[in-house]
Tab-separated table of C-alpha atoms in Angstrom:
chain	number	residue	atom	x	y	z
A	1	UNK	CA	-9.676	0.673	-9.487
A	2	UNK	CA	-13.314	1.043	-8.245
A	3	UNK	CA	-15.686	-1.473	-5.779
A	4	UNK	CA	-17.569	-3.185	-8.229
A	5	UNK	CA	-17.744	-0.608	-11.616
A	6	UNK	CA	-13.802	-1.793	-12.696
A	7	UNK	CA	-11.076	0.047	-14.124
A	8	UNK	CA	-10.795	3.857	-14.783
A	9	UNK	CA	-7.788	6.221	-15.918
A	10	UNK	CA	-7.385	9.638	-15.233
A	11	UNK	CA	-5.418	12.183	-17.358
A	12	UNK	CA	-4.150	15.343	-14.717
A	13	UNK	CA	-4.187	17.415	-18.162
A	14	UNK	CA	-7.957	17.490	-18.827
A	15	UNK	CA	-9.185	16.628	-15.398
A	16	UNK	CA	-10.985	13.666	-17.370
A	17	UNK	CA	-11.995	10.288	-16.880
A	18	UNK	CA	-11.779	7.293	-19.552
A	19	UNK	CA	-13.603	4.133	-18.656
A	20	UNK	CA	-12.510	0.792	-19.350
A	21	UNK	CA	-15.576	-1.419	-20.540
A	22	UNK	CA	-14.084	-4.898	-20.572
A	23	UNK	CA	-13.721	-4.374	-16.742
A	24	UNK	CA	-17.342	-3.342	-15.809
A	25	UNK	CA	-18.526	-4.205	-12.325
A	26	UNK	CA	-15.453	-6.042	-11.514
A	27	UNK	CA	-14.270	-5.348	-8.308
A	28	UNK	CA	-10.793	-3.844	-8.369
A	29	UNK	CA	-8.456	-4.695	-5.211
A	30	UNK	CA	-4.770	-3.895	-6.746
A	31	UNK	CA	-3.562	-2.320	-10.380
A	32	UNK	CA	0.181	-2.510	-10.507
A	33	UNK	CA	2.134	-2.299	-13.934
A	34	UNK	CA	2.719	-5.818	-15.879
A	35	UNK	CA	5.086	-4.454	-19.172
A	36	UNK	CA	5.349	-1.279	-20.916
A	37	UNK	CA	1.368	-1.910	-22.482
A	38	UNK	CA	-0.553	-3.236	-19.487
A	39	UNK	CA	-1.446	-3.383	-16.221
A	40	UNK	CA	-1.650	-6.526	-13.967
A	41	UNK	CA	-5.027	-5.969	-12.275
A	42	UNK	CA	-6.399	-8.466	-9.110
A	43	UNK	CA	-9.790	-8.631	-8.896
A	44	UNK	CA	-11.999	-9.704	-5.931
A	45	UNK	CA	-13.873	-13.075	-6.034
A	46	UNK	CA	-11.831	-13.913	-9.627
A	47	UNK	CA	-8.098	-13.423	-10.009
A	48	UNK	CA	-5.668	-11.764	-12.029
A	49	UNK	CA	-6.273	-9.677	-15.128
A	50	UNK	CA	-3.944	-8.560	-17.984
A	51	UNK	CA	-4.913	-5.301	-19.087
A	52	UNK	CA	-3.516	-3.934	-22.410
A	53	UNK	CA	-4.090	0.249	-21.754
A	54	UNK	CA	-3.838	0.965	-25.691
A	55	UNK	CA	-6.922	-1.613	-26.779
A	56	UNK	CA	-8.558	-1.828	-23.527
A	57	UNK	CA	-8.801	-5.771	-23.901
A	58	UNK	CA	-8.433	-8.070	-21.102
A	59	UNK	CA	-7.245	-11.741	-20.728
A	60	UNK	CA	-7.352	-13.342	-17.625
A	61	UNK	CA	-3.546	-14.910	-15.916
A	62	UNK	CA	-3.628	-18.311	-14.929
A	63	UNK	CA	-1.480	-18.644	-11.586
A	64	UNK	CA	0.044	-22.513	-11.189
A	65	UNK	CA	-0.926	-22.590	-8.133
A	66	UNK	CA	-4.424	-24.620	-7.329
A	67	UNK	CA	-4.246	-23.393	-3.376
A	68	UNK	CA	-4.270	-20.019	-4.401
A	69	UNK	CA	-6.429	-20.238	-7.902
A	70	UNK	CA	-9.164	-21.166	-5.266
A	71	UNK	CA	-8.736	-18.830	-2.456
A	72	UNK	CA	-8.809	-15.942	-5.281
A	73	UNK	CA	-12.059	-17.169	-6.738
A	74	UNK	CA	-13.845	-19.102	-3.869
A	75	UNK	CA	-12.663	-18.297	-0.787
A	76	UNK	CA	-12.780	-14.208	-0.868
A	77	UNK	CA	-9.029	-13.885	-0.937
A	78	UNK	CA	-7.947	-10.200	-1.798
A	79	UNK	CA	-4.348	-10.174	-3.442
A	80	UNK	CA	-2.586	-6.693	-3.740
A	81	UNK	CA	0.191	-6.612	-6.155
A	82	UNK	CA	3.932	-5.248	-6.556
A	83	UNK	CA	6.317	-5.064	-8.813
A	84	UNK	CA	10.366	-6.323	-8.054
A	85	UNK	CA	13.127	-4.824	-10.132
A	86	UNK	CA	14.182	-8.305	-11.950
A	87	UNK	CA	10.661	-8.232	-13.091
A	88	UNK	CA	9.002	-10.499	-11.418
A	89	UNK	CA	5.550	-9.988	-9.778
A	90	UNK	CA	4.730	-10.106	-5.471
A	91	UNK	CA	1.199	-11.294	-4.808
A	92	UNK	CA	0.382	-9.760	-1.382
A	93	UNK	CA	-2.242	-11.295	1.414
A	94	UNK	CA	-2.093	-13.661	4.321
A	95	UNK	CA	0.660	-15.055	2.382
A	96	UNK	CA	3.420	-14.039	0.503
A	97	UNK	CA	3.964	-15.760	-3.209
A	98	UNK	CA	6.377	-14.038	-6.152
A	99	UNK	CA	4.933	-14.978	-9.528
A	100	UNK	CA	7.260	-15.804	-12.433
A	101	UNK	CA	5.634	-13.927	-14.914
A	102	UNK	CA	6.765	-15.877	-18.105
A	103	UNK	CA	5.731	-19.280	-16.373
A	104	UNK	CA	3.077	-18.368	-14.397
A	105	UNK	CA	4.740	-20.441	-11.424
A	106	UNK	CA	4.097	-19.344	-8.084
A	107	UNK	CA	6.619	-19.831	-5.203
A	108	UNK	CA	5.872	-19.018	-1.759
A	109	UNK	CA	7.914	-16.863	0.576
A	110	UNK	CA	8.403	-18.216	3.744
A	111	UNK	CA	7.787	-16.127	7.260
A	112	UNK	CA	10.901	-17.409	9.461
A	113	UNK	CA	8.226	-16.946	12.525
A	114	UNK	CA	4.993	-18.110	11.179
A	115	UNK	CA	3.498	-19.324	8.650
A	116	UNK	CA	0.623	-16.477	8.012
A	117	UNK	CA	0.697	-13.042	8.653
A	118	UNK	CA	-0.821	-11.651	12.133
A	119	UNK	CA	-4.111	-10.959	9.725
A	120	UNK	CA	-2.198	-9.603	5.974
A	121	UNK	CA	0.602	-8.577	4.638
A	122	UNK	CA	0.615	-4.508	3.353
A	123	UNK	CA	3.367	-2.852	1.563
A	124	UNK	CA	5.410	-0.136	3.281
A	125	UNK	CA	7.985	0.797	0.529
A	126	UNK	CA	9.893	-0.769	-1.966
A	127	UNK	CA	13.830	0.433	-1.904
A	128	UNK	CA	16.936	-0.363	-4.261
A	129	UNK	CA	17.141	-3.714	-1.620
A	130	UNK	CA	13.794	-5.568	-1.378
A	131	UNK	CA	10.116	-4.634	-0.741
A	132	UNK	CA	8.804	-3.559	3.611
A	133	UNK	CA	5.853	-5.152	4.379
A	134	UNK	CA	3.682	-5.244	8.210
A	135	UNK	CA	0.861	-7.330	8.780
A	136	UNK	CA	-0.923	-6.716	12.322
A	137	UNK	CA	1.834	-6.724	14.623
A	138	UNK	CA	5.484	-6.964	13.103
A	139	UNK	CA	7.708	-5.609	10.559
A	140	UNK	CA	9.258	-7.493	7.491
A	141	UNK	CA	11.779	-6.819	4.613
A	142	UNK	CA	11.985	-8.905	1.601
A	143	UNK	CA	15.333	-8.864	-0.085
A	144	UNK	CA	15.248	-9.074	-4.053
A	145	UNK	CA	15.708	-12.539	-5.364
A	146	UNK	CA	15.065	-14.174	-1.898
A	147	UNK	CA	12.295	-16.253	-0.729
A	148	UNK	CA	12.284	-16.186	2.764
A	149	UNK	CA	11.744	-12.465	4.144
A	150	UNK	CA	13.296	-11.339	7.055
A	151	UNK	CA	11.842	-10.273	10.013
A	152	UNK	CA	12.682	-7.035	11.597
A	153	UNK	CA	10.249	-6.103	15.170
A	154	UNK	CA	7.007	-6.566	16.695
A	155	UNK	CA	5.068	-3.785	18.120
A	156	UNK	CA	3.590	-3.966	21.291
A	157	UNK	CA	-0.078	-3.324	22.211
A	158	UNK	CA	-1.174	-1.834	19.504
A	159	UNK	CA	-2.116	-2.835	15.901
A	160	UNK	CA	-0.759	-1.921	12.498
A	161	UNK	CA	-3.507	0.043	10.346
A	162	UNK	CA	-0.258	1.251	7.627
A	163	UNK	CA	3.303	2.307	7.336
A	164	UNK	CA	4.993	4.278	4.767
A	165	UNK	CA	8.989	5.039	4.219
A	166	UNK	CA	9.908	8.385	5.614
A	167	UNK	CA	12.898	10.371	3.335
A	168	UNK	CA	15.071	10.188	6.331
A	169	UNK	CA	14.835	6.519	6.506
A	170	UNK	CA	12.178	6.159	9.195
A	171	UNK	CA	9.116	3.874	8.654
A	172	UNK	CA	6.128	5.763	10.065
A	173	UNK	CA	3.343	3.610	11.319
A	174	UNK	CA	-0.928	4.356	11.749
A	175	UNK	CA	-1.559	2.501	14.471
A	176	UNK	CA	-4.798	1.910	16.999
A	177	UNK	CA	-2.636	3.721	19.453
A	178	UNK	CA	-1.535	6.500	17.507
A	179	UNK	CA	1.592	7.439	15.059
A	180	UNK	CA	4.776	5.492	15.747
A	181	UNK	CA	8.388	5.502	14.199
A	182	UNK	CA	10.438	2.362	13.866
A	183	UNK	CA	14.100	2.343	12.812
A	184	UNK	CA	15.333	-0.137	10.566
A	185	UNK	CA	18.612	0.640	11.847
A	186	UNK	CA	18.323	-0.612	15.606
A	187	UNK	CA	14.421	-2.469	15.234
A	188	UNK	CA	13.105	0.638	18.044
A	189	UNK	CA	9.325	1.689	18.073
A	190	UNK	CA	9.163	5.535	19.375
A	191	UNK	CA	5.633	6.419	19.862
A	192	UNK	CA	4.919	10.244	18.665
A	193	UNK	CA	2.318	11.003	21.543
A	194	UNK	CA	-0.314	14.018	20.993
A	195	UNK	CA	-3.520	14.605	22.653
A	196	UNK	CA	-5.034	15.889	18.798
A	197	UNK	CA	-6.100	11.889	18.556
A	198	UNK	CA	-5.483	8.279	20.190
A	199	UNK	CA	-5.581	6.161	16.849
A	200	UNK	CA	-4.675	6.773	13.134
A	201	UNK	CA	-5.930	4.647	10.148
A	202	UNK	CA	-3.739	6.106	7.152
A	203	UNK	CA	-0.059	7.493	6.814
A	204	UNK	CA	1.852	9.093	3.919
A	205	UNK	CA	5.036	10.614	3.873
A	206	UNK	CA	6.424	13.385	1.523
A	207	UNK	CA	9.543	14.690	0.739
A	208	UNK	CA	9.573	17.433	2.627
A	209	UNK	CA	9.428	16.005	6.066
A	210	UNK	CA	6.491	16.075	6.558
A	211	UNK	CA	4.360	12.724	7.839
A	212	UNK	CA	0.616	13.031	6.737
A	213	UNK	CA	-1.682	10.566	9.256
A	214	UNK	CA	-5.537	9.960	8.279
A	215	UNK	CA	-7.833	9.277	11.363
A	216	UNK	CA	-11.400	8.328	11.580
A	217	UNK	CA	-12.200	11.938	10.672
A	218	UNK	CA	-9.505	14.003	9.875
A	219	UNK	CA	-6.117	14.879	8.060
A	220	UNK	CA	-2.985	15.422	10.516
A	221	UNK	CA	0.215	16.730	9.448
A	222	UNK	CA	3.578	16.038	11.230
A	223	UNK	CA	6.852	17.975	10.945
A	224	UNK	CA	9.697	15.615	12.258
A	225	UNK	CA	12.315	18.362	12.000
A	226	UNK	CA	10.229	20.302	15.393
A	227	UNK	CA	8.183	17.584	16.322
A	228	UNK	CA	4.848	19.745	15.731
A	229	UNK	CA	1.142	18.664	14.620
A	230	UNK	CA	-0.876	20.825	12.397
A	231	UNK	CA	-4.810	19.946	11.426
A	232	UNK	CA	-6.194	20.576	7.984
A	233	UNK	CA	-10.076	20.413	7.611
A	234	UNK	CA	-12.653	21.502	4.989
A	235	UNK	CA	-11.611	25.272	4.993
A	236	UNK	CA	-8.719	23.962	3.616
A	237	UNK	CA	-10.286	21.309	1.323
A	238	UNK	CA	-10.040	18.690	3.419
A	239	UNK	CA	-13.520	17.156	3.959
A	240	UNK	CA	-14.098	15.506	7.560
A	241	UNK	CA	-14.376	12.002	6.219
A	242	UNK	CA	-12.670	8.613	7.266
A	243	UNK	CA	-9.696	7.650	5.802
A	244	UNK	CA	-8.775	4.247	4.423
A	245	UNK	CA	-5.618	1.980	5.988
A	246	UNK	CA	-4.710	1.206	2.008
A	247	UNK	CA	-3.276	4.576	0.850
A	248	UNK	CA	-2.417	5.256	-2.327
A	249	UNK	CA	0.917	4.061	-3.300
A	250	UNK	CA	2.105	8.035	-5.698
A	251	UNK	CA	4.030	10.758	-4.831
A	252	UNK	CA	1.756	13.094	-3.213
A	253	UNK	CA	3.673	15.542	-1.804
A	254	UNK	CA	2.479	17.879	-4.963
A	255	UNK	CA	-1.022	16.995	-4.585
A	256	UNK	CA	-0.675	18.545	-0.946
A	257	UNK	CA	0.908	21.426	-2.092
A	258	UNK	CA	-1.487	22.195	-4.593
A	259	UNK	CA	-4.631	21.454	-2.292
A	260	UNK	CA	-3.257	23.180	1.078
A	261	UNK	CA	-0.205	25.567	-0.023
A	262	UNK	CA	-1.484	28.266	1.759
A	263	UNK	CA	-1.547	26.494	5.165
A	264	UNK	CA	1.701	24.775	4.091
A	265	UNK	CA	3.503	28.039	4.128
A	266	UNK	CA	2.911	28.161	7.912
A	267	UNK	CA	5.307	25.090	8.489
């Protein structure tokens, strides 16, 4: 999904690019898959977009919800999207509504301590439970099926930027005040303190134990089996950039391997 140019797929096996026409300068915010032909697609200042992949057609999704029908179209109201296992759709922003997808009926679920996020929601991870979700200050789960979601800890002085599921079952956090782990098991925050840099905007884990943490201008590694920090910058193809808070929900751990193996060896 692009900023304004729409909808574009890219095939690993030619390095190539195919443009989808019927989405030109839309304004993509969240792609996530609808059925086994299309994609559900949220677009900025408009709403929610069938895509079929084979034709390339698009018809728009008509949420029965007038509240939200406007803040999608009127108000500015970015909605990211996620898929639950009973196949039913989670429409993500300063609220929290799962969309029936043969009805189109929109229910909202309820925050037991508020009734909007602390600014929006992001996804962390979805498990075989429920979907993980922070907004600026606190942790939430989501159980399948429910429609209240459940809230699990607050951090303290310091903001959410993104979280992502560790393999060994820790939620890592970006934060203004650095990298942070929080247990879902007893609700702790343990701040991972380093003098390489005081805030993080990005964080991605592999499955290799490794936490990757984007900052205003570079790309961190951390090993949690010794605790260590390693920096990767454009000698090893990573360009000195700033990297976004909404990282990209794939497996990447490949991608890394491929683009830094030969600094990867040395951890």
């Amino acid at each position: 999904g692009t900023d304004g140019e729409g909808l574009n797929r890219f095939n690993p096996k030619t390095a190539g690019f195919t443009h989808y026409t019927s989405t030109l300068k839309k304004k993509v915010v969240s792609i996530t898959k609808y059925s086994d032909e299309e994609l559900a697609m949220s677009v900025f200042d408009e709403s929610i977009w069938i895509l079929n992949r084979k034709t390339g057609q698009i018809r728009p999704f008509e949420i029965n919800d007038k509240d939200l029908n406007y803040q999608m179209k009127y108000a500015g109201l970015a909605i990211n999207l996620a898929n639950e296992k009973d196949g039913s759709l989670l429409l993500i922003s300063n609220s929290v509504h799962r969309l029936d997808k043969e009805t189109g009926n929109c229910i909202p679920v309820t925050n037991p301590i508020r009734k909007k996020a602390v600014g929006f929601y992001l996804v962390i991870s979805q498990t075989d439970n429920g979907t993980w979700l922070h907004d600026r200050s606190n942790i939430y789960f989501i159980p399948y099926g429910s429609m209240m979601m459940e809230y699990k800890g607050t951090i303290e002085d310091a903001d959410i930027k993104c979280g992502h599921h560790g393999s060994e079952g820790v939620i890592w956090l970006a934060t203004t005040k650095g990298l942070y782990g929080f247990s879902p098991d007893n609700g702790k925050f343990d701040h991972i303190r380093t003098t390489l840099f005081s805030s993080a905007k990005s964080v991605v884990c592999d499955n290799k134990g490794r936490v990757w943490i984007g900052t205003d201008n570079h790309l961190y590694a951390y090993l949690t089996s010794s605790g260590t920090f390693t920096i990767f910058g454009e000698s090893d193809g990573a360009a000195v950039n700033e990297y976004l808070s909404k990282r990209s929900l794939v497996p990447i751990c490949h991608l890394f391997q491929l683009i830094f193996k030969e600094r990867l060896k040395l951890f």
